[in-house]
Short mmCIF file of C-alpha atoms in Angstrom, two decimals:
data_model
loop_
_atom_site.label_atom_id
_atom_site.label_comp_id
_atom_site.label_asym_id
_atom_site.label_seq_id
_atom_site.Cartn_x
_atom_site.Cartn_y
_atom_site.Cartn_z
CA UNK J 1 8.71 -2.31 -4.21
CA UNK J 2 4.92 -2.17 -4.23
CA UNK J 3 3.13 -3.52 -7.27
CA UNK J 4 0.30 -2.06 -9.26
CA UNK J 5 -2.60 -1.24 -6.97
CA UNK J 6 -6.17 -1.11 -8.15
CA UNK J 7 -9.20 0.06 -6.22
CA UNK J 8 -11.85 -0.94 -5.59
CA UNK J 9 -11.33 -4.66 -6.00
CA UNK J 10 -15.01 -5.48 -6.29
CA UNK J 11 -18.05 -3.39 -7.01
CA UNK J 12 -21.66 -3.85 -7.99
CA UNK J 13 -23.58 -1.25 -9.96
CA UNK J 14 -26.90 -1.09 -11.73
CA UNK J 15 -27.56 -0.26 -15.35
CA UNK J 16 -27.35 3.42 -16.12
CA UNK J 17 -25.00 4.25 -13.28
CA UNK J 18 -21.41 5.29 -13.73
CA UNK J 19 -18.25 3.96 -12.15
CA UNK J 20 -14.70 5.21 -11.58
CA UNK J 21 -11.80 2.82 -11.12
CA UNK J 22 -8.40 3.81 -9.83
CA UNK J 23 -4.91 2.54 -10.54
CA UNK J 24 -1.62 3.37 -8.85
CA UNK J 25 1.33 2.18 -10.94
CA UNK J 26 4.64 0.87 -9.69
CA UNK J 27 6.77 3.72 -8.41
CA UNK J 28 8.68 5.27 -11.30
CA UNK J 29 6.41 3.87 -13.98
CA UNK J 30 4.86 6.55 -16.14
CA UNK J 31 2.92 4.43 -18.60
CA UNK J 32 -0.44 3.01 -17.56
CA UNK J 33 -2.70 0.81 -19.69
CA UNK J 34 -6.20 -0.44 -19.06
CA UNK J 35 -7.74 -3.69 -20.24
CA UNK J 36 -11.14 -5.31 -20.01
CA UNK J 37 -11.03 -9.05 -19.37
CA UNK J 38 -14.05 -11.25 -20.00
CA UNK J 39 -14.32 -15.04 -20.40
CA UNK J 40 -13.71 -16.05 -23.98
CA UNK J 41 -12.63 -12.57 -25.07
CA UNK J 42 -9.31 -12.41 -23.34
CA UNK J 43 -7.89 -8.96 -22.68
CA UNK J 44 -9.34 -6.14 -24.70
CA UNK J 45 -7.27 -2.96 -24.80
CA UNK J 46 -9.04 0.16 -23.56
CA UNK J 47 -6.39 2.89 -23.52
CA UNK J 48 -2.86 3.78 -22.59
CA UNK J 49 -1.57 6.89 -20.89
CA UNK J 50 1.96 8.20 -20.67
CA UNK J 51 2.90 11.42 -18.92
CA UNK J 52 -0.76 12.43 -18.63
CA UNK J 53 -1.38 12.03 -22.36
CA UNK J 54 -3.47 9.32 -23.99
CA UNK J 55 -1.17 7.51 -26.44
CA UNK J 56 -3.46 4.80 -27.71
CA UNK J 57 -7.13 4.01 -27.54
CA UNK J 58 -8.91 0.73 -28.14
CA UNK J 59 -12.16 0.11 -29.90
CA UNK J 60 -14.57 0.92 -27.08
CA UNK J 61 -17.48 3.39 -27.09
CA UNK J 62 -17.11 6.89 -25.74
CA UNK J 63 -18.74 5.81 -22.47
CA UNK J 64 -15.29 4.53 -21.52
CA UNK J 65 -12.85 7.26 -20.64
CA UNK J 66 -9.70 7.69 -18.65
CA UNK J 67 -7.14 10.10 -17.43
CA UNK J 68 -3.74 10.18 -15.83
CA UNK J 69 -2.51 12.51 -13.16
CA UNK J 70 0.88 14.13 -12.72
CA UNK J 71 1.88 11.46 -10.19
CA UNK J 72 1.14 8.79 -12.87
CA UNK J 73 -1.93 7.49 -11.07
CA UNK J 74 -4.74 6.78 -13.48
CA UNK J 75 -8.48 6.53 -13.38
CA UNK J 76 -10.96 5.10 -15.82
CA UNK J 77 -14.63 5.94 -15.93
CA UNK J 78 -17.53 4.12 -17.46
CA UNK J 79 -20.76 6.06 -17.79
CA UNK J 80 -24.28 4.79 -18.43
CA UNK J 81 -23.36 1.25 -17.46
CA UNK J 82 -24.72 -1.67 -19.44
CA UNK J 83 -24.99 -5.32 -18.45
CA UNK J 84 -22.25 -6.15 -20.94
CA UNK J 85 -19.79 -3.96 -19.05
CA UNK J 86 -19.55 -6.60 -16.33
CA UNK J 87 -15.91 -7.66 -16.43
CA UNK J 88 -12.56 -7.63 -14.74
CA UNK J 89 -10.82 -4.35 -15.45
CA UNK J 90 -7.07 -4.62 -15.38
CA UNK J 91 -4.50 -1.91 -15.06
CA UNK J 92 -0.90 -2.43 -16.12
CA UNK J 93 2.13 -0.19 -15.84
CA UNK J 94 5.65 0.06 -17.17
CA UNK J 95 8.39 2.65 -17.28
CA UNK J 96 7.32 4.03 -20.62
CA UNK J 97 6.39 3.02 -24.15
CA UNK J 98 8.58 0.28 -25.59
CA UNK J 99 10.36 -0.31 -22.29
CA UNK J 100 9.54 -3.96 -21.73
CA UNK J 101 6.82 -5.97 -20.16
CA UNK J 102 3.61 -4.80 -18.54
CA UNK J 103 3.13 -5.27 -14.81
CA UNK J 104 -0.46 -5.99 -13.90
CA UNK J 105 -2.61 -5.23 -10.91
CA UNK J 106 -5.12 -7.66 -9.51
CA UNK J 107 -8.00 -5.92 -11.21
CA UNK J 108 -11.34 -4.40 -10.33
CA UNK J 109 -14.24 -6.77 -10.81
CA UNK J 110 -17.33 -4.88 -11.90
CA UNK J 111 -20.75 -6.47 -11.86
CA UNK J 112 -23.60 -4.59 -13.49
CA UNK J 113 -27.11 -5.65 -12.50
CA UNK N 1 -5.46 -4.99 -38.40
CA UNK N 2 -2.99 -6.39 -35.96
CA UNK N 3 -4.11 -9.44 -34.02
CA UNK N 4 -2.95 -12.37 -31.91
CA UNK N 5 -4.42 -15.86 -32.11
CA UNK N 6 -4.27 -18.66 -29.60
CA UNK N 7 -5.65 -21.81 -31.14
CA UNK N 8 -6.08 -23.89 -28.01
CA UNK N 9 -8.86 -22.61 -25.80
CA UNK N 10 -8.95 -25.42 -23.27
CA UNK N 11 -6.24 -27.99 -22.68
CA UNK N 12 -6.39 -30.85 -20.20
CA UNK N 13 -3.25 -32.82 -19.45
CA UNK N 14 -2.08 -35.36 -16.95
CA UNK N 15 0.91 -34.57 -14.78
CA UNK N 16 4.24 -35.21 -16.50
CA UNK N 17 2.74 -34.77 -19.95
CA UNK N 18 4.39 -32.33 -22.34
CA UNK N 19 2.74 -29.03 -23.17
CA UNK N 20 2.73 -26.90 -26.27
CA UNK N 21 0.44 -23.89 -26.65
CA UNK N 22 0.21 -22.16 -29.98
CA UNK N 23 0.39 -18.43 -30.58
CA UNK N 24 0.34 -16.68 -33.94
CA UNK N 25 0.23 -13.00 -34.75
CA UNK N 26 -0.55 -10.96 -37.80
CA UNK N 27 2.27 -9.43 -39.77
CA UNK N 28 3.18 -6.06 -38.38
CA UNK N 29 6.89 -5.53 -38.65
CA UNK N 30 9.12 -5.73 -35.63
CA UNK N 31 7.55 -7.27 -32.58
CA UNK N 32 8.22 -7.97 -28.93
CA UNK N 33 6.65 -11.20 -27.70
CA UNK N 34 5.39 -12.27 -24.30
CA UNK N 35 3.65 -15.07 -22.49
CA UNK N 36 1.72 -14.28 -19.34
CA UNK N 37 0.13 -16.65 -16.85
CA UNK N 38 -2.85 -16.07 -14.59
CA UNK N 39 -3.17 -18.54 -11.74
CA UNK N 40 -6.61 -18.86 -10.16
CA UNK N 41 -7.36 -15.77 -8.12
CA UNK N 42 -4.05 -14.11 -8.93
CA UNK N 43 -2.89 -11.31 -11.17
CA UNK N 44 -1.26 -11.78 -14.55
CA UNK N 45 2.43 -12.60 -14.27
CA UNK N 46 5.12 -12.66 -16.90
CA UNK N 47 6.35 -16.14 -17.86
CA UNK N 48 8.86 -15.12 -20.50
CA UNK N 49 9.59 -12.54 -23.15
CA UNK N 50 11.42 -12.18 -26.44
CA UNK N 51 12.83 -8.95 -27.78
CA UNK N 52 15.71 -10.06 -29.99
CA UNK N 53 18.56 -12.54 -30.22
CA UNK N 54 18.23 -16.28 -29.62
CA UNK N 55 14.72 -17.23 -30.77
CA UNK N 56 14.49 -19.89 -28.07
CA UNK N 57 13.80 -18.16 -24.80
CA UNK N 58 13.55 -19.67 -21.36
CA UNK N 59 11.26 -18.39 -18.66
CA UNK N 60 10.27 -19.18 -15.13
CA UNK N 61 9.08 -22.55 -13.86
CA UNK N 62 10.63 -24.53 -16.71
CA UNK N 63 8.69 -22.86 -19.51
CA UNK N 64 10.26 -21.96 -22.83
CA UNK N 65 9.07 -20.50 -26.10
CA UNK N 66 10.36 -20.41 -29.63
CA UNK N 67 9.99 -17.48 -31.99
CA UNK N 68 9.65 -18.56 -35.60
CA UNK N 69 9.65 -15.37 -37.62
CA UNK N 70 8.65 -17.00 -40.91
CA UNK N 71 5.55 -18.45 -39.30
CA UNK N 72 4.71 -15.42 -37.13
CA UNK N 73 4.56 -17.80 -34.21
CA UNK N 74 5.68 -17.86 -30.59
CA UNK N 75 4.66 -21.19 -29.13
CA UNK N 76 4.97 -21.96 -25.45
CA UNK N 77 6.36 -25.30 -24.31
CA UNK N 78 7.05 -27.23 -21.15
CA UNK N 79 8.45 -30.77 -21.20
CA UNK N 80 6.63 -32.00 -18.09
CA UNK N 81 3.67 -30.19 -16.55
CA UNK N 82 2.73 -30.18 -12.90
CA UNK N 83 -0.63 -29.81 -11.18
CA UNK N 84 0.51 -26.32 -10.10
CA UNK N 85 0.66 -25.26 -13.76
CA UNK N 86 -3.13 -25.20 -13.86
CA UNK N 87 -3.84 -21.64 -14.98
CA UNK N 88 -4.80 -19.47 -17.91
CA UNK N 89 -2.05 -18.58 -20.35
CA UNK N 90 -2.01 -15.50 -22.54
CA UNK N 91 0.20 -14.71 -25.47
CA UNK N 92 0.88 -11.01 -26.05
CA UNK N 93 2.53 -9.13 -28.86
CA UNK N 94 3.82 -5.59 -28.86
CA UNK N 95 4.00 -4.31 -32.41
CA UNK N 96 6.59 -1.63 -32.94
CA UNK N 97 4.02 0.62 -34.53
CA UNK N 98 2.46 2.38 -31.58
CA UNK N 99 3.90 -0.01 -29.00
CA UNK N 100 0.45 -1.25 -28.09
CA UNK N 101 0.07 -4.72 -26.61
CA UNK N 102 -2.30 -7.17 -28.27
CA UNK N 103 -3.37 -10.22 -26.31
CA UNK N 104 -4.69 -13.55 -27.44
CA UNK N 105 -7.95 -14.84 -25.99
CA UNK N 106 -6.09 -17.14 -23.63
CA UNK N 107 -5.72 -20.88 -23.10
CA UNK N 108 -7.10 -22.51 -20.00
CA UNK N 109 -4.82 -25.33 -18.89
CA UNK N 110 -5.98 -27.96 -16.43
CA UNK N 111 -3.43 -30.45 -15.17
CA UNK N 112 -4.83 -33.60 -13.61
CA UNK N 113 -2.76 -35.14 -10.81
#
């Protein structure tokens, strides 16, 4: 079956702009998590959604937001972009909370100029 | 606060050498433990996981890991590395409180032919 799909794969924005990233989980998976990956920092947890509800939220400013739709697809939005937001944004899915490992997409690489 | 530590940031080995990557986590009750690998240009993939039972778990490609509860550790091992093992390795812990995944900062492994 198809894996986790993230779009777009690459994007370039300028400071102050906003960006929306999309994630389609594996069919049947209802839990979607988002991570920010930067060199030296590893994966930093942004938020997790399950059945359209945010279950957990990481320690990121309010400029980072997300949502999940009834078909389990998820989006994350970053407003008022800063240079430090340049990173690989990863989406991961699984059946539900406490149901095993996360399955990752290939990520959306955001560059902020 | 819950956290995961990977002590080796960069490891360089010759082919056929043995590998051990350290992973420690903060106390947080019951945990599920994972090692993920990210090959250059690819998405994160699961190497192995531990939920319960035998503390020595075997994963793909000859990797294994041992859970030592008293030391809050889950070290990854491979008896003989290959050039194709060059990748970044991430330890992840799911604490039972909230079922959120915490990742270490990763270890970059370079295997020299």
